[in-house]
XYZ file of C-alpha atoms in Angstrom:
351
model
C 68.637 41.964 61.202
C 66.875 42.640 64.373
C 70.295 42.223 66.271
C 71.637 45.571 65.109
C 72.139 47.671 67.965
C 70.705 51.151 67.435
C 70.396 53.861 69.743
C 67.586 56.030 69.408
C 66.788 59.642 71.090
C 64.235 61.892 71.031
C 65.318 65.373 71.977
C 62.589 66.616 73.697
C 59.797 65.386 71.359
C 61.261 67.891 68.655
C 64.520 65.770 66.931
C 64.821 62.489 66.529
C 68.558 60.717 66.215
C 69.430 57.426 65.555
C 73.178 55.683 65.333
C 74.385 52.668 64.435
C 77.894 51.042 64.606
C 78.913 51.061 61.094
C 82.587 50.220 61.243
C 81.239 46.725 63.195
C 78.300 45.989 61.055
C 78.759 47.357 57.636
C 82.476 47.544 57.431
C 83.654 49.217 54.077
C 80.068 49.784 52.923
C 78.220 53.349 53.129
C 74.557 52.349 54.011
C 71.685 54.321 53.519
C 68.603 55.239 55.720
C 65.196 56.371 55.341
C 62.060 56.792 58.000
C 58.580 57.554 58.174
C 56.007 58.669 60.843
C 52.848 57.139 58.766
C 51.033 54.368 59.245
C 48.942 51.714 57.170
C 49.801 50.612 53.543
C 50.293 53.951 52.211
C 53.681 55.151 53.816
C 55.913 57.479 52.569
C 59.096 56.919 53.049
C 61.645 59.753 53.132
C 65.497 59.889 52.752
C 67.719 61.054 55.987
C 68.022 64.588 55.435
C 71.200 64.611 57.941
C 73.720 62.163 57.964
C 76.084 61.397 61.343
C 79.339 60.426 59.883
C 82.271 58.256 61.509
C 85.643 58.406 59.236
C 83.273 59.048 56.196
C 80.976 56.630 56.404
C 77.312 57.026 57.745
C 76.745 56.013 60.864
C 73.400 57.919 61.963
C 70.407 60.012 60.884
C 69.012 63.215 62.569
C 65.782 64.542 61.280
C 62.715 66.111 62.722
C 60.270 64.136 65.057
C 56.731 64.282 63.586
C 54.713 62.118 65.369
C 54.539 59.215 68.238
C 54.922 56.338 65.668
C 58.407 55.583 63.580
C 59.241 52.998 61.246
C 62.960 53.172 60.222
C 64.845 51.119 57.575
C 68.724 50.893 56.816
C 69.902 49.492 53.292
C 72.795 48.662 51.353
C 74.480 51.699 49.641
C 72.316 51.205 46.408
C 69.076 50.528 48.134
C 68.223 47.618 46.604
C 68.485 45.413 49.879
C 67.299 46.152 53.308
C 69.635 45.525 55.944
C 67.767 46.733 58.984
C 64.021 47.582 59.968
C 62.236 48.571 63.195
C 58.960 50.100 64.234
C 59.009 52.023 67.335
C 57.059 54.695 69.618
C 58.985 57.977 69.662
C 57.441 59.089 72.924
C 59.320 56.497 74.524
C 62.837 57.522 73.562
C 62.386 61.374 74.512
C 65.435 63.045 76.468
C 64.222 66.423 78.039
C 66.087 69.806 77.582
C 68.067 71.539 80.045
C 65.190 73.089 83.119
C 64.459 76.695 82.281
C 64.561 79.694 84.565
C 65.893 77.921 87.485
C 65.087 79.793 90.635
C 66.370 79.189 94.141
C 64.715 79.984 97.493
C 66.595 80.203 100.740
C 64.812 80.166 103.978
C 66.917 79.466 107.120
C 68.312 75.984 106.348
C 65.858 74.930 103.570
C 66.729 75.401 99.885
C 63.861 75.293 97.341
C 64.435 74.864 93.528
C 61.792 75.157 91.078
C 62.022 75.645 87.163
C 59.411 76.478 84.356
C 57.055 73.707 83.097
C 58.220 71.834 79.786
C 56.190 71.238 76.635
C 56.229 67.439 77.438
C 53.657 66.107 79.963
C 54.864 66.804 83.606
C 53.852 63.719 84.983
C 56.550 61.973 82.891
C 59.236 63.761 84.675
C 60.968 64.525 87.790
C 63.596 67.333 88.824
C 66.616 66.119 90.311
C 68.539 68.407 92.392
C 72.383 67.684 93.394
C 74.507 69.720 95.797
C 77.741 69.482 97.614
C 79.745 71.861 100.267
C 83.346 72.995 99.373
C 84.050 70.181 102.335
C 82.149 67.130 100.526
C 83.735 64.893 97.486
C 80.597 63.490 96.274
C 77.325 64.949 95.097
C 73.894 64.483 97.291
C 71.099 64.294 95.246
C 67.326 65.129 95.958
C 64.440 64.035 93.416
C 61.103 65.442 93.439
C 58.208 65.921 91.285
C 58.559 68.360 88.287
C 58.700 71.017 88.674
C 60.290 71.878 92.438
C 62.434 70.204 94.665
C 63.201 71.181 98.318
C 66.146 70.220 100.782
C 66.435 70.752 104.124
C 69.517 70.809 106.634
C 71.893 73.364 104.937
C 74.493 75.079 106.958
C 74.432 78.993 106.371
C 78.205 78.954 107.012
C 79.084 76.976 104.343
C 79.279 77.391 100.503
C 77.463 75.027 98.599
C 77.298 73.915 94.866
C 73.996 73.097 93.026
C 72.989 71.705 89.991
C 69.602 70.602 88.428
C 67.947 68.489 85.642
C 64.995 66.752 84.445
C 64.751 62.977 84.738
C 62.201 61.105 82.243
C 60.633 58.341 84.273
C 61.016 54.836 83.412
C 59.394 52.291 82.528
C 55.815 54.420 82.524
C 57.072 56.849 80.353
C 60.171 56.071 78.649
C 61.874 52.767 77.842
C 65.218 54.301 78.165
C 66.415 55.970 81.647
C 67.110 59.604 79.867
C 67.817 62.765 81.592
C 68.694 66.349 80.396
C 71.915 67.783 80.562
C 72.653 69.614 83.832
C 71.945 73.159 83.946
C 74.619 75.537 85.011
C 76.366 74.835 88.091
C 75.468 77.744 90.748
C 77.148 78.557 94.269
C 75.306 79.855 96.880
C 76.223 80.816 100.750
C 73.441 81.510 103.087
C 71.122 82.629 100.151
C 73.757 84.630 98.497
C 74.819 83.707 94.816
C 78.506 83.666 94.661
C 81.095 83.595 91.791
C 82.447 80.166 92.955
C 82.893 78.475 96.544
C 86.886 79.745 95.922
C 85.458 83.129 96.593
C 84.479 82.268 99.822
C 87.756 80.881 100.429
C 90.090 83.644 99.051
C 87.907 85.848 101.132
C 88.624 84.116 104.351
C 92.281 83.717 103.430
C 92.368 87.599 102.967
C 91.005 88.287 106.249
C 93.373 86.072 108.038
C 96.459 87.559 106.066
C 94.764 91.038 106.792
C 94.372 90.237 110.551
C 97.883 88.822 110.819
C 99.624 92.079 109.211
C 97.650 94.479 111.798
C 98.659 91.896 114.940
C 102.135 92.235 113.286
C 102.369 95.992 113.256
C 100.917 96.330 116.672
C 103.246 93.951 118.143
C 106.120 95.992 116.281
C 105.057 99.148 117.733
C 104.696 97.908 121.171
C 108.295 96.365 121.353
C 109.637 99.590 119.884
C 107.785 101.222 122.387
C 109.226 99.374 125.077
C 112.727 99.591 123.856
C 112.502 103.298 123.364
C 111.775 103.575 126.936
C 114.456 101.299 128.273
C 116.821 103.501 126.266
C 115.807 106.615 127.745
C 116.074 104.758 131.073
C 119.549 103.808 130.432
C 120.625 107.098 128.528
C 119.649 109.120 131.869
C 121.384 106.603 133.988
C 124.451 107.366 132.498
C 124.115 110.829 131.503
C 121.692 112.561 133.671
C 120.342 115.467 132.470
C 121.866 119.168 133.700
C 119.087 121.569 134.879
C 118.443 124.303 132.756
C 118.135 127.565 135.002
C 116.320 129.237 132.598
C 113.443 127.195 133.927
C 114.135 127.312 137.808
C 114.591 131.111 137.276
C 112.287 131.929 134.316
C 111.553 135.755 135.548
C 115.248 136.327 135.564
C 115.480 135.465 131.718
C 111.935 136.396 130.575
C 111.406 139.393 132.306
C 115.099 140.864 132.944
C 116.871 139.190 130.092
C 119.395 137.467 132.262
C 120.428 141.425 133.757
C 121.369 139.732 137.475
C 121.321 142.990 139.058
C 118.227 144.120 137.813
C 116.677 141.015 138.632
C 117.791 141.376 142.530
C 116.707 145.007 142.610
C 113.254 144.464 141.601
C 112.380 140.887 142.798
C 111.200 140.658 146.174
C 112.004 137.035 146.240
C 115.052 135.975 144.238
C 114.276 132.561 143.814
C 111.625 129.635 144.042
C 112.625 126.585 145.763
C 112.879 123.528 143.785
C 113.374 119.867 143.965
C 117.230 118.748 143.357
C 117.595 114.883 143.191
C 120.263 115.274 145.862
C 120.282 117.435 148.943
C 122.339 120.296 149.807
C 123.789 121.281 153.296
C 121.861 123.823 154.691
C 123.651 127.520 153.894
C 123.420 129.539 156.898
C 123.397 133.596 155.679
C 123.996 136.176 158.415
C 124.213 139.287 157.198
C 124.074 141.478 159.909
C 126.243 143.132 162.585
C 129.250 141.275 164.428
C 128.218 137.522 164.373
C 129.229 137.437 160.617
C 132.320 139.145 160.986
C 133.202 136.847 163.797
C 132.603 133.491 161.652
C 134.139 134.881 158.413
C 137.405 135.942 160.493
C 137.197 132.111 162.274
C 136.725 130.091 158.692
C 139.185 132.316 156.767
C 142.134 129.902 157.468
C 140.179 126.534 156.556
C 138.140 127.495 153.740
C 137.227 130.117 151.660
C 133.275 131.365 150.729
C 133.166 134.432 148.791
C 129.868 135.459 147.611
C 130.589 138.593 145.260
C 127.711 139.595 143.392
C 128.908 142.862 141.659
C 128.294 144.849 144.627
C 125.204 143.185 145.808
C 127.610 141.239 147.762
C 129.573 144.486 149.037
C 126.274 145.647 150.522
C 125.704 142.242 152.052
C 122.761 141.385 150.134
C 120.911 138.420 151.478
C 119.296 137.776 148.186
C 122.553 137.330 146.010
C 123.791 134.994 149.213
C 121.046 132.971 148.696
C 121.366 132.238 145.042
C 124.726 130.986 145.459
C 123.681 128.733 148.348
C 121.205 126.814 146.177
C 123.326 126.355 143.289
C 124.728 122.651 143.208
C 128.676 121.865 143.889
C 131.271 121.213 141.395
C 134.555 121.928 140.595
C 134.232 123.474 137.202
C 133.846 126.901 136.264
C 130.361 127.951 134.552
C 128.957 131.285 133.495
C 125.897 132.299 134.992
C 123.738 135.543 133.721
C 126.803 137.233 132.396
C 128.858 136.294 135.829
C 131.564 134.006 135.936
C 131.144 131.325 138.891
C 134.060 129.788 140.341
C 132.433 126.230 141.698
C 134.607 124.316 144.391
C 133.516 121.606 146.388
C 130.974 122.970 148.529
C 130.549 126.458 147.711
C 130.416 128.878 144.629
C 132.316 132.247 144.173
C 130.342 134.665 141.424
C 132.753 136.902 139.916
């Protein structure tokens, strides 16, 4: 009878649970269970209020803890024969509840964990702390007297998982090494409570993705700018821009609306000298007396230089002649301020 293996648990000195292997010991028989917390000759046995079943057979009993000394009895189905009996100290089988109101205090690299005191004597309890970072595979453990435990050496840059439980001392207080269930796991990083350590990994991943995207955009903009500059350079070398006369002779178009004769008459200086990409041979205009007549007669056979500016050339106006000399040479005919311009290799003729 004493060889029957029973499991006895006193839940925080509030409820008792006693189980036995019914299929191995009492195959095909539904046994009954009774208990008492009374001592002496006048014991009052109570039937089990709540049976635990295993395939419809009684395999345990759950009842209220009513004192430090417990006696149990297992009988056959009709109660006529006692199959097992035992007397024990219920206080030696206490399994504590989870720690309540657990708080974490983080200072530099030290973490201190504390909880509320329990109903059972704290001298029989220890508070166990387990932790691991996201880079650790196994839990690290630290144990201290109830109800505060502390540990050093935490890296504020890492995310840690923490869990705590209460442990009953053996053999001073318990004959069985019972511990409470683990309190809910929490996640901390440098004193900040997180939903999980995966949040930290996701945050870092998102930061890397954002920085990578920004870098890619900047590189794309840089490459596009370089290609745009190269394209402008190539375009200018293949198709150089033709100067617009309205920027060289701004006053002619703005003040006189392109009226060349009016501009010649009212402007003291006909044109402002500007830099041209190529050099033109000097054009020497003589408007006085005999020298001009002689030169014109000598060159009349070989090359023709005619500067006709609608009356200004007939009056030998030096301004009109100067404008003609400043214009680049080309074998084309262009329209300039309402005048037809005949452009030969090295002269302009305005009609």
